[in-house]
Coordinates of N, CA and C in Angstrom, one line a residue:
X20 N -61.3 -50.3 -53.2 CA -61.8 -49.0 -53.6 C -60.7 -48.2 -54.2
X21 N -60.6 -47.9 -55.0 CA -59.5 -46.9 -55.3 C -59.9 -45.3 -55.8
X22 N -60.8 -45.1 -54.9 CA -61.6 -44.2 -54.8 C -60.1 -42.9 -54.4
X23 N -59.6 -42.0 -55.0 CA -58.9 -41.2 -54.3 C -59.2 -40.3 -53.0
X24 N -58.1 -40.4 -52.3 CA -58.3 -39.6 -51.3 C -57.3 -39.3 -50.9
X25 N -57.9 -37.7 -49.8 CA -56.5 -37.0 -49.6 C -57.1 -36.5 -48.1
X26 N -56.4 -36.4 -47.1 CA -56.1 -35.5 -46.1 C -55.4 -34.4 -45.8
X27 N -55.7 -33.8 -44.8 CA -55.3 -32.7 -44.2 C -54.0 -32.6 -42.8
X28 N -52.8 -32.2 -43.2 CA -51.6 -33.0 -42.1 C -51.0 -31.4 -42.1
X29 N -51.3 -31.0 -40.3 CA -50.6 -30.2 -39.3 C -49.5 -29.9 -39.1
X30 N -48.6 -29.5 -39.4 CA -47.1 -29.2 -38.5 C -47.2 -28.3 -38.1
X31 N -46.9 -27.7 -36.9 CA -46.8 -27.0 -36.4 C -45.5 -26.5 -36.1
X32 N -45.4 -25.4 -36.4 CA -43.9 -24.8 -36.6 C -42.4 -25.6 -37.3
X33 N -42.8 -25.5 -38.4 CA -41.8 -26.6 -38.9 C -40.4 -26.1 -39.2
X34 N -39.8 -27.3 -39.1 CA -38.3 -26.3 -39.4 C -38.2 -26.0 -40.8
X35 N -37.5 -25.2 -41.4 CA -37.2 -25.1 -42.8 C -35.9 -25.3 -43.2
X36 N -36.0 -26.5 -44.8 CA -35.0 -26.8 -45.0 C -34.1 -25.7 -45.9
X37 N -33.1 -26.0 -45.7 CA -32.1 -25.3 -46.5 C -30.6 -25.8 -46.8
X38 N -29.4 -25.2 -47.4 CA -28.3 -25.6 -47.4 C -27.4 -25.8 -46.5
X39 N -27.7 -25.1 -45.8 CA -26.9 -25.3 -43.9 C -27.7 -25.9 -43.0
X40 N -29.4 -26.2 -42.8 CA -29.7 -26.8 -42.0 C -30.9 -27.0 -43.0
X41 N -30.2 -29.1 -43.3 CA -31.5 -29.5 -44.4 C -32.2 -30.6 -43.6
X42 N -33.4 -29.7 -42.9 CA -34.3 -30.3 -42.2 C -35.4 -30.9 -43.0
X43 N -35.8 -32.2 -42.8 CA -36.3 -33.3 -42.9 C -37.2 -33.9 -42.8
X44 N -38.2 -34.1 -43.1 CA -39.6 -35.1 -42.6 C -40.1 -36.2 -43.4
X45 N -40.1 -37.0 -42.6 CA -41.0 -38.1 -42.8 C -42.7 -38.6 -43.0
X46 N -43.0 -38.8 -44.2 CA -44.3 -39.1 -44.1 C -44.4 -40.4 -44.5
X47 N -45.2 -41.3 -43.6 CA -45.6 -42.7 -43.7 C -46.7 -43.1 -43.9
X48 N -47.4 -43.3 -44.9 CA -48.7 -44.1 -45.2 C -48.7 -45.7 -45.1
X49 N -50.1 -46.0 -45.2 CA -50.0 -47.3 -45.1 C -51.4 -47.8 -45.8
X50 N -51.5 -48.8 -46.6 CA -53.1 -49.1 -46.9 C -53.6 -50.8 -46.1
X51 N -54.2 -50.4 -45.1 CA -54.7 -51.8 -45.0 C -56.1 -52.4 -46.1
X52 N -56.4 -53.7 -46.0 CA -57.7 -54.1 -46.3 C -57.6 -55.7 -45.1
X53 N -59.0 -55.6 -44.7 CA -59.4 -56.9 -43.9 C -58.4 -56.7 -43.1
X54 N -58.1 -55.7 -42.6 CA -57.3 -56.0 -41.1 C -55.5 -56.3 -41.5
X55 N -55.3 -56.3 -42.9 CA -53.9 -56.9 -43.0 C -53.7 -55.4 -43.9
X56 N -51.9 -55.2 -43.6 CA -51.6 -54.2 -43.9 C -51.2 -54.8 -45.9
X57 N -51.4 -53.6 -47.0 CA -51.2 -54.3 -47.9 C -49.9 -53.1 -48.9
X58 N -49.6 -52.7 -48.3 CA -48.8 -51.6 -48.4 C -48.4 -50.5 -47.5
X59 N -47.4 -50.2 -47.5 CA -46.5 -49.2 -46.9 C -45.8 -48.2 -47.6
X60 N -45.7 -46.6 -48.0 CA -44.7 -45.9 -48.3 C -44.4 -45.1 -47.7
X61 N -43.2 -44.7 -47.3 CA -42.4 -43.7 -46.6 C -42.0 -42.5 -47.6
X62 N -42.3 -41.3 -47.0 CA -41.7 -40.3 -48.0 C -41.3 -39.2 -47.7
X63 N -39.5 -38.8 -47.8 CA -39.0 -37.6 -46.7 C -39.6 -36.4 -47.9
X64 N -39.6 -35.4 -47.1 CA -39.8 -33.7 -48.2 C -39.7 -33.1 -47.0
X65 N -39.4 -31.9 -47.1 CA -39.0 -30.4 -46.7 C -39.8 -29.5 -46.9
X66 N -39.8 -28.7 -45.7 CA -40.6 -27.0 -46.1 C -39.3 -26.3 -46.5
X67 N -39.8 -25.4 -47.5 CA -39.0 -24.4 -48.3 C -39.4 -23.8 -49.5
X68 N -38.9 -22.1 -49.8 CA -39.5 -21.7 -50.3 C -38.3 -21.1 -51.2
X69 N -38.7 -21.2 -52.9 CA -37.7 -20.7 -53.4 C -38.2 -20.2 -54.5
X70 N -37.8 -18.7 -54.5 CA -38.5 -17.4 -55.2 C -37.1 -17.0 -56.1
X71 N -37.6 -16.0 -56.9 CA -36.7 -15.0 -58.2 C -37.5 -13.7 -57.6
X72 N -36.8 -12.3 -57.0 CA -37.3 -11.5 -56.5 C -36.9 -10.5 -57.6
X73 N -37.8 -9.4 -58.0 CA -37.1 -8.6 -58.9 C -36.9 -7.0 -57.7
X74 N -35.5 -6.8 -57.5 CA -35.1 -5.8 -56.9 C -34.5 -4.9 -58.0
X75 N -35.5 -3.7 -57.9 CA -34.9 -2.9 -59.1 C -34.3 -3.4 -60.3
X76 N -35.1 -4.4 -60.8 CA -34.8 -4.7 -61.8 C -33.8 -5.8 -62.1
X77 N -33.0 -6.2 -61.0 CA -32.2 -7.4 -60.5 C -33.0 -8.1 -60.6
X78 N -32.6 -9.5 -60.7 CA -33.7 -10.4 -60.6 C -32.9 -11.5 -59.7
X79 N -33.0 -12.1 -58.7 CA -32.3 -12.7 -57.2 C -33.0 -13.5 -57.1
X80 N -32.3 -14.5 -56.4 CA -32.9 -16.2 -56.0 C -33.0 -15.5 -54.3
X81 N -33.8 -16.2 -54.3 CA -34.2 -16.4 -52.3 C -34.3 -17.8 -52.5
X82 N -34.2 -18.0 -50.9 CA -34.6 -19.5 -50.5 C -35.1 -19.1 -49.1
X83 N -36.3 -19.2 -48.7 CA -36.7 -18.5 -47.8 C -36.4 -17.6 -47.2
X84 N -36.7 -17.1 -47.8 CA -36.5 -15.6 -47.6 C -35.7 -14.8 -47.7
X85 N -34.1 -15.3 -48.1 CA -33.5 -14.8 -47.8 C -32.4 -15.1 -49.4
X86 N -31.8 -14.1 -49.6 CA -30.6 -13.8 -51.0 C -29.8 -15.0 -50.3
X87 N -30.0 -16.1 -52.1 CA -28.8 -16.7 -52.0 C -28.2 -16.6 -53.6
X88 N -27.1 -16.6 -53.1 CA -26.4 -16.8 -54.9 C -26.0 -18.0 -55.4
X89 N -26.2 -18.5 -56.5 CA -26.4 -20.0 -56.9 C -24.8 -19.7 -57.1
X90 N -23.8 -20.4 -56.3 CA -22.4 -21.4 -57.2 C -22.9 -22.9 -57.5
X91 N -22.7 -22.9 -58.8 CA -23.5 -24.0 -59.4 C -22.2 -24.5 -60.3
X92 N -22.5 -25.7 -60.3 CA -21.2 -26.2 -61.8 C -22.6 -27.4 -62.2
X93 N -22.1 -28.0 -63.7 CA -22.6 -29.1 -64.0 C -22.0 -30.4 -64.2
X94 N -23.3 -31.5 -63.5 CA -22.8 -32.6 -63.1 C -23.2 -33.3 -64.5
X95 N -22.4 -33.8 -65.9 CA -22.8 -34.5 -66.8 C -23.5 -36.0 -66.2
X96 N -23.3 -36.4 -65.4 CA -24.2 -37.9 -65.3 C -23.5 -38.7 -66.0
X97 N -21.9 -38.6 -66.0 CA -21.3 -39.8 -66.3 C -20.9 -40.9 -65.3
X98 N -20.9 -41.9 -64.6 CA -20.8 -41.8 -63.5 C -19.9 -43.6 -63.7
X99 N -18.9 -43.6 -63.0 CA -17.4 -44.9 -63.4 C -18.7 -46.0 -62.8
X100 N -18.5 -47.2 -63.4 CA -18.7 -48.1 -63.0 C -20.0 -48.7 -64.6
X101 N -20.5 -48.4 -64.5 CA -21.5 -48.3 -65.7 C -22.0 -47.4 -66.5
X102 N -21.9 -46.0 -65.9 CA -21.7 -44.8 -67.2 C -22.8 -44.4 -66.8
X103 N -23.9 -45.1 -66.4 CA -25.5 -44.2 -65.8 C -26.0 -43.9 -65.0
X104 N -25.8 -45.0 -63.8 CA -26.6 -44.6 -62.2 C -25.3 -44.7 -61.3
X105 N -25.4 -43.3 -60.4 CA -24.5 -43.8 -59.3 C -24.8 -44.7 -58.6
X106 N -23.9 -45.5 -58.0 CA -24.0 -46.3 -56.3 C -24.1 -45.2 -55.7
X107 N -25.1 -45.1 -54.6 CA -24.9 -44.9 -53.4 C -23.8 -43.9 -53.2
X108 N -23.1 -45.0 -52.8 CA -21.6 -44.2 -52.5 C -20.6 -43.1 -53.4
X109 N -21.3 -43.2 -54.6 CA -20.8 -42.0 -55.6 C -22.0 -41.0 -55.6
X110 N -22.9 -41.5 -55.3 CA -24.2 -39.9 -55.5 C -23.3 -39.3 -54.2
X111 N -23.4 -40.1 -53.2 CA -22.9 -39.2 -51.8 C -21.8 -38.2 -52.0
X112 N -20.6 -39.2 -52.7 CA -19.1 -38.3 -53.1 C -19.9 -37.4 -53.5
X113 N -20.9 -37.2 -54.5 CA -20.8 -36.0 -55.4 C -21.1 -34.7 -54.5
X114 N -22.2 -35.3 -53.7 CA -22.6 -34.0 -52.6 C -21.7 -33.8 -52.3
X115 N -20.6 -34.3 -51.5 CA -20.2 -33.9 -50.3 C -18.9 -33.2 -50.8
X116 N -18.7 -33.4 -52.3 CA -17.5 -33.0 -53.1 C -17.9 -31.4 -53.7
X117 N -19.2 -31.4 -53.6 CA -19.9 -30.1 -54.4 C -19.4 -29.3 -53.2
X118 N -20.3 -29.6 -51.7 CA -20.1 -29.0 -50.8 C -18.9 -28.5 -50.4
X119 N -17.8 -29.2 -50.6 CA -16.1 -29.4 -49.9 C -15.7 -27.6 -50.7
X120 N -16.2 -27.3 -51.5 CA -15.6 -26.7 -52.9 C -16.1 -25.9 -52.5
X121 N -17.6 -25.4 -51.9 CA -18.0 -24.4 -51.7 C -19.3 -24.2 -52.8
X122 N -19.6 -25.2 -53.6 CA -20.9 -24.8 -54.1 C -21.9 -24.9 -53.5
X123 N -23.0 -24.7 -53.9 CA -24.5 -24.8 -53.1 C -25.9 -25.4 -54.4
X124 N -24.9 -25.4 -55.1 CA -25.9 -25.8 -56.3 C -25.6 -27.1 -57.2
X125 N -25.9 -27.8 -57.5 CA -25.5 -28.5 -58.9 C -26.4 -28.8 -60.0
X126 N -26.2 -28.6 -61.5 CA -27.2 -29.2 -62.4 C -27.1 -30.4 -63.0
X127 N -28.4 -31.0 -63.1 CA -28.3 -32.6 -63.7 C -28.4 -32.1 -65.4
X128 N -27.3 -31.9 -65.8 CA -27.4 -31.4 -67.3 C -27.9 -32.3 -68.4
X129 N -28.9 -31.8 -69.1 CA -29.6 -32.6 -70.0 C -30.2 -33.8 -69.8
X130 N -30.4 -34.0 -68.7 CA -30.8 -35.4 -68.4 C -31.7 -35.1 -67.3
X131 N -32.4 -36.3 -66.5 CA -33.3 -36.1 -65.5 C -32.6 -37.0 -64.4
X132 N -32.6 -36.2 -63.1 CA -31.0 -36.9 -62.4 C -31.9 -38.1 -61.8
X133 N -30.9 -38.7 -60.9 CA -30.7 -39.8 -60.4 C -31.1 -40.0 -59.0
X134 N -32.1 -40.5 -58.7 CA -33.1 -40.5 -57.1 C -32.4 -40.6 -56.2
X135 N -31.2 -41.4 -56.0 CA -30.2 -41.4 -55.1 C -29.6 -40.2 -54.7
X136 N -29.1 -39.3 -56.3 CA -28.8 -38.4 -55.7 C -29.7 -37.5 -55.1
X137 N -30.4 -37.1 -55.7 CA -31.6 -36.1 -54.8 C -31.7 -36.6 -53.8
X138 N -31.6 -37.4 -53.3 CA -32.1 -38.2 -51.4 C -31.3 -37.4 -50.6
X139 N -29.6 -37.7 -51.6 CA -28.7 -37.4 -50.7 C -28.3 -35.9 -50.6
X140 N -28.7 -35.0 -51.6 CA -28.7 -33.8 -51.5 C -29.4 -33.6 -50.6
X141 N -30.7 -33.6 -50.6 CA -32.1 -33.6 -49.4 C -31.6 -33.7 -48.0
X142 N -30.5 -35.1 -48.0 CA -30.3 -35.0 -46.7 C -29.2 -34.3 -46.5
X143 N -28.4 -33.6 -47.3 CA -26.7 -33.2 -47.2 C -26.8 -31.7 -47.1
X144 N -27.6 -30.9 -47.7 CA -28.1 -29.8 -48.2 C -27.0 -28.7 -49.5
X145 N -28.3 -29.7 -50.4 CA -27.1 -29.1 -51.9 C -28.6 -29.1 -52.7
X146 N -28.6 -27.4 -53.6 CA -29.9 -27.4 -54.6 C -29.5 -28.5 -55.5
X147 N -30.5 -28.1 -56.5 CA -30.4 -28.3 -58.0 C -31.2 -28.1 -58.6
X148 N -30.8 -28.2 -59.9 CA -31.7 -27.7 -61.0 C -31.5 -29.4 -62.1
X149 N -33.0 -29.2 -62.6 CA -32.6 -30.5 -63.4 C -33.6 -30.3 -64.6
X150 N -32.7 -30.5 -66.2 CA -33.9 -30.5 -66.9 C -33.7 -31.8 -67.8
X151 N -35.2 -32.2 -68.7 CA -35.4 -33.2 -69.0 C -34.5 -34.1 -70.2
X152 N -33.6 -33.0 -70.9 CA -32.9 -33.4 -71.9 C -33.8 -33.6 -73.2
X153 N -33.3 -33.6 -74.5 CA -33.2 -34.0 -75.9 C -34.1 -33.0 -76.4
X154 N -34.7 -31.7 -76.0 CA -35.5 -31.0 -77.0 C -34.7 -30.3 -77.9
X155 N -34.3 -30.7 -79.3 CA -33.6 -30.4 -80.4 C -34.0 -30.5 -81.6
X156 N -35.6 -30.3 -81.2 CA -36.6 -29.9 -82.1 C -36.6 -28.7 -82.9
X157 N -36.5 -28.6 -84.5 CA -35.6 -27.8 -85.3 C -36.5 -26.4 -85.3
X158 N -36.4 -25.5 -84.9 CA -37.2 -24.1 -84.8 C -38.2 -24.0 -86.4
X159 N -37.8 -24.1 -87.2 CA -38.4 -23.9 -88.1 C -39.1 -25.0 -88.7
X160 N -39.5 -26.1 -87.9 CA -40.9 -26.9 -88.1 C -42.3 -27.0 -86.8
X161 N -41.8 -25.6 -85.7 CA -42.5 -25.6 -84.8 C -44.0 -25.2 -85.7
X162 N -44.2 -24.5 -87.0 CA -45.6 -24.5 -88.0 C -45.3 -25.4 -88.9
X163 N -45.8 -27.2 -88.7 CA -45.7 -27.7 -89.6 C -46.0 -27.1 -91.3
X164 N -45.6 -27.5 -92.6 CA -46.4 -27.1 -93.5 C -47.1 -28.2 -94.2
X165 N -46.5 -29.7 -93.7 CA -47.8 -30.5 -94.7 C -48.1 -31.4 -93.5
X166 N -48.6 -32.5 -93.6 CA -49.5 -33.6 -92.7 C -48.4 -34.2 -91.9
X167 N -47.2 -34.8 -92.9 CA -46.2 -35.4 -92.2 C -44.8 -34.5 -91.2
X168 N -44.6 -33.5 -91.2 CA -44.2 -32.3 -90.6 C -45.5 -32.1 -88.8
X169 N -46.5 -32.1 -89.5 CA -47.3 -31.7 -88.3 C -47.4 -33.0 -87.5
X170 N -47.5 -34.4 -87.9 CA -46.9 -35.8 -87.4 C -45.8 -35.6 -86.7
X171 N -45.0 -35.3 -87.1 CA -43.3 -35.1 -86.4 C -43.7 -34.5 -85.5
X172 N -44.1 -33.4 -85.4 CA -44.3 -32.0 -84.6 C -45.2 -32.3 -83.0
X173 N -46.1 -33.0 -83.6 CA -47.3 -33.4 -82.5 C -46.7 -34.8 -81.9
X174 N -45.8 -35.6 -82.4 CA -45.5 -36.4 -81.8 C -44.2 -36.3 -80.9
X175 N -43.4 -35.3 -81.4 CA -42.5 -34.5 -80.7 C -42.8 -34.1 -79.2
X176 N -43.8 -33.0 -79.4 CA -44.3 -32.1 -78.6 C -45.2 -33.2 -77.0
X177 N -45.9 -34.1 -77.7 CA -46.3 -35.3 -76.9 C -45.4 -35.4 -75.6
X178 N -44.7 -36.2 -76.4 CA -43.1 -37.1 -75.8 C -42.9 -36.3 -74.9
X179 N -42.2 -35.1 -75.6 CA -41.7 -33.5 -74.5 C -42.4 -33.6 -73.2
X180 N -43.4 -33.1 -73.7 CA -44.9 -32.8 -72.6 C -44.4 -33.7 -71.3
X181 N -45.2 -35.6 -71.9 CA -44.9 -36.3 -71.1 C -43.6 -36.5 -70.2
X182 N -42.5 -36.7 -70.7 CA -41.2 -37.0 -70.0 C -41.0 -35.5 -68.6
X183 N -41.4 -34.2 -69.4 CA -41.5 -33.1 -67.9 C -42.6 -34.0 -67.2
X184 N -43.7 -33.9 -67.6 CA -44.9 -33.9 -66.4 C -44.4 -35.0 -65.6
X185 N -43.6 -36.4 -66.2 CA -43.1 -37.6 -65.4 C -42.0 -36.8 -64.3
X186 N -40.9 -36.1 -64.8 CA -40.0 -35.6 -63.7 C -40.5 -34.9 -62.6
X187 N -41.2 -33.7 -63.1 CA -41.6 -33.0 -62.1 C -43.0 -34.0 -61.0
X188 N -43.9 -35.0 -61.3 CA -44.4 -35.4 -60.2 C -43.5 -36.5 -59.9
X189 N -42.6 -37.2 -60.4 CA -41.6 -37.8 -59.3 C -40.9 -37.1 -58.7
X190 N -40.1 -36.3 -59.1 CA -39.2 -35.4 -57.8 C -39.6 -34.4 -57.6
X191 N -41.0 -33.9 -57.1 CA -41.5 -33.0 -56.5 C -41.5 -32.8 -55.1
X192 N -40.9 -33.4 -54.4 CA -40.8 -33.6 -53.0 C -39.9 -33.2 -52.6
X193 N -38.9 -33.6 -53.9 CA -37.2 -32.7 -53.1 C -37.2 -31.8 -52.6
X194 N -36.9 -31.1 -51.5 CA -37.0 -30.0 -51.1 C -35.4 -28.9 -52.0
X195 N -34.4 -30.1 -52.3 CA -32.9 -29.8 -52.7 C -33.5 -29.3 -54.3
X196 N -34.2 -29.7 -54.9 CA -34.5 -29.6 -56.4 C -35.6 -28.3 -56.4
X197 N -35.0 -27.4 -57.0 CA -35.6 -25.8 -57.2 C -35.7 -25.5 -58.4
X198 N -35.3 -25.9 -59.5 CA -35.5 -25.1 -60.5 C -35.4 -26.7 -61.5
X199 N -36.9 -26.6 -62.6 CA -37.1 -27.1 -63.6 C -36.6 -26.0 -64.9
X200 N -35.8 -27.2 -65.6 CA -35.5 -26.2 -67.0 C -36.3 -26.8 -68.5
X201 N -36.6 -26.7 -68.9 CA -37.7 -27.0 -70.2 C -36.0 -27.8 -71.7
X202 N -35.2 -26.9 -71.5 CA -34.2 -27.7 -72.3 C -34.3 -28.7 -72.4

């Protein structure tokens, strides 16, 4: 049956994650059929809340509840070894090197980061912000004027569309990842 379905799941007083205490949960599914298990996924996410408050006209990040100020640097996603995906062991460096320095933030610049790293932020407690990269779509063919312009345009705009909607429901769980950028 692949009938969708969804439940309804309790916590009762949960901790909330954040930068100094990045609390953690586990959710385990499983699908049997005929009595035999036919899949298993495990999936950590966080409670947490992260707002832009406008105080007189300020406009301020919270993270539950409370003013925090983004030290942020950007992480280009060059990464030694093959140039694309961390090991492990270098997503981790990155956190714990963000952290060492005193930041609380990092961006996955122009690009859509790397699952390792978000795991390890989630567990380390380090934000981020991540956007999808390459919209350098030329301002002045956003109104096509003939058939092949509005081709370009719609097939542009497609692509765009798709590649956010793909980021944001894969890493919607991070509790570390707060801010989508449309760039």
């Amino acid at each position: 049956d692949n009938t969708p379905k969804s439940f309804t799941i309790k916590v009762e007083n949960p901790k909330l994650w954040d930068v100094d205490n990045p609390n953690l949960y586990v959710l385990k599914t499983s699908v049997t059929k005929d009595n035999s298990v036919k899949d298993i996924v495990e999936k950590k996410f966080g409670f947490r809340w992260f707002e832009v408050k406008d105080i007189q006209g300020d406009k301020q990040f919270y993270l539950n509840n409370k003013r925090i100020v983004a030290r942020t640097a950007i992480s280009w996603g060059f990464w030694p070894v093959n140039g694309i995906a961390p090991s492990d062991e270098l997503a981790k460096k990155q956190i714990a090197d963000a952290k060492a320095i005193g930041l609380n933030m990092l961006n996955f610049h122009r690009t859509i980061g790397q699952t390792n790293v978000l795991d390890y932020a989630d567990e380390m407690g380090l934000l981020y912000f991540q956007e999808p990269g390459g919209n350098q779509f030329p301002a002045n063919q956003f109104k096509p004027k003939n058939d092949l312009e509005k081709k370009q345009a719609d097939f542009y705009f497609a692509a765009r569309d798709e590649k956010f909607f793909r980021m944001v429901k894969r890493d919607r769980s991070h509790p570390s990842l707060v801010i989508y950028n449309m760039h």
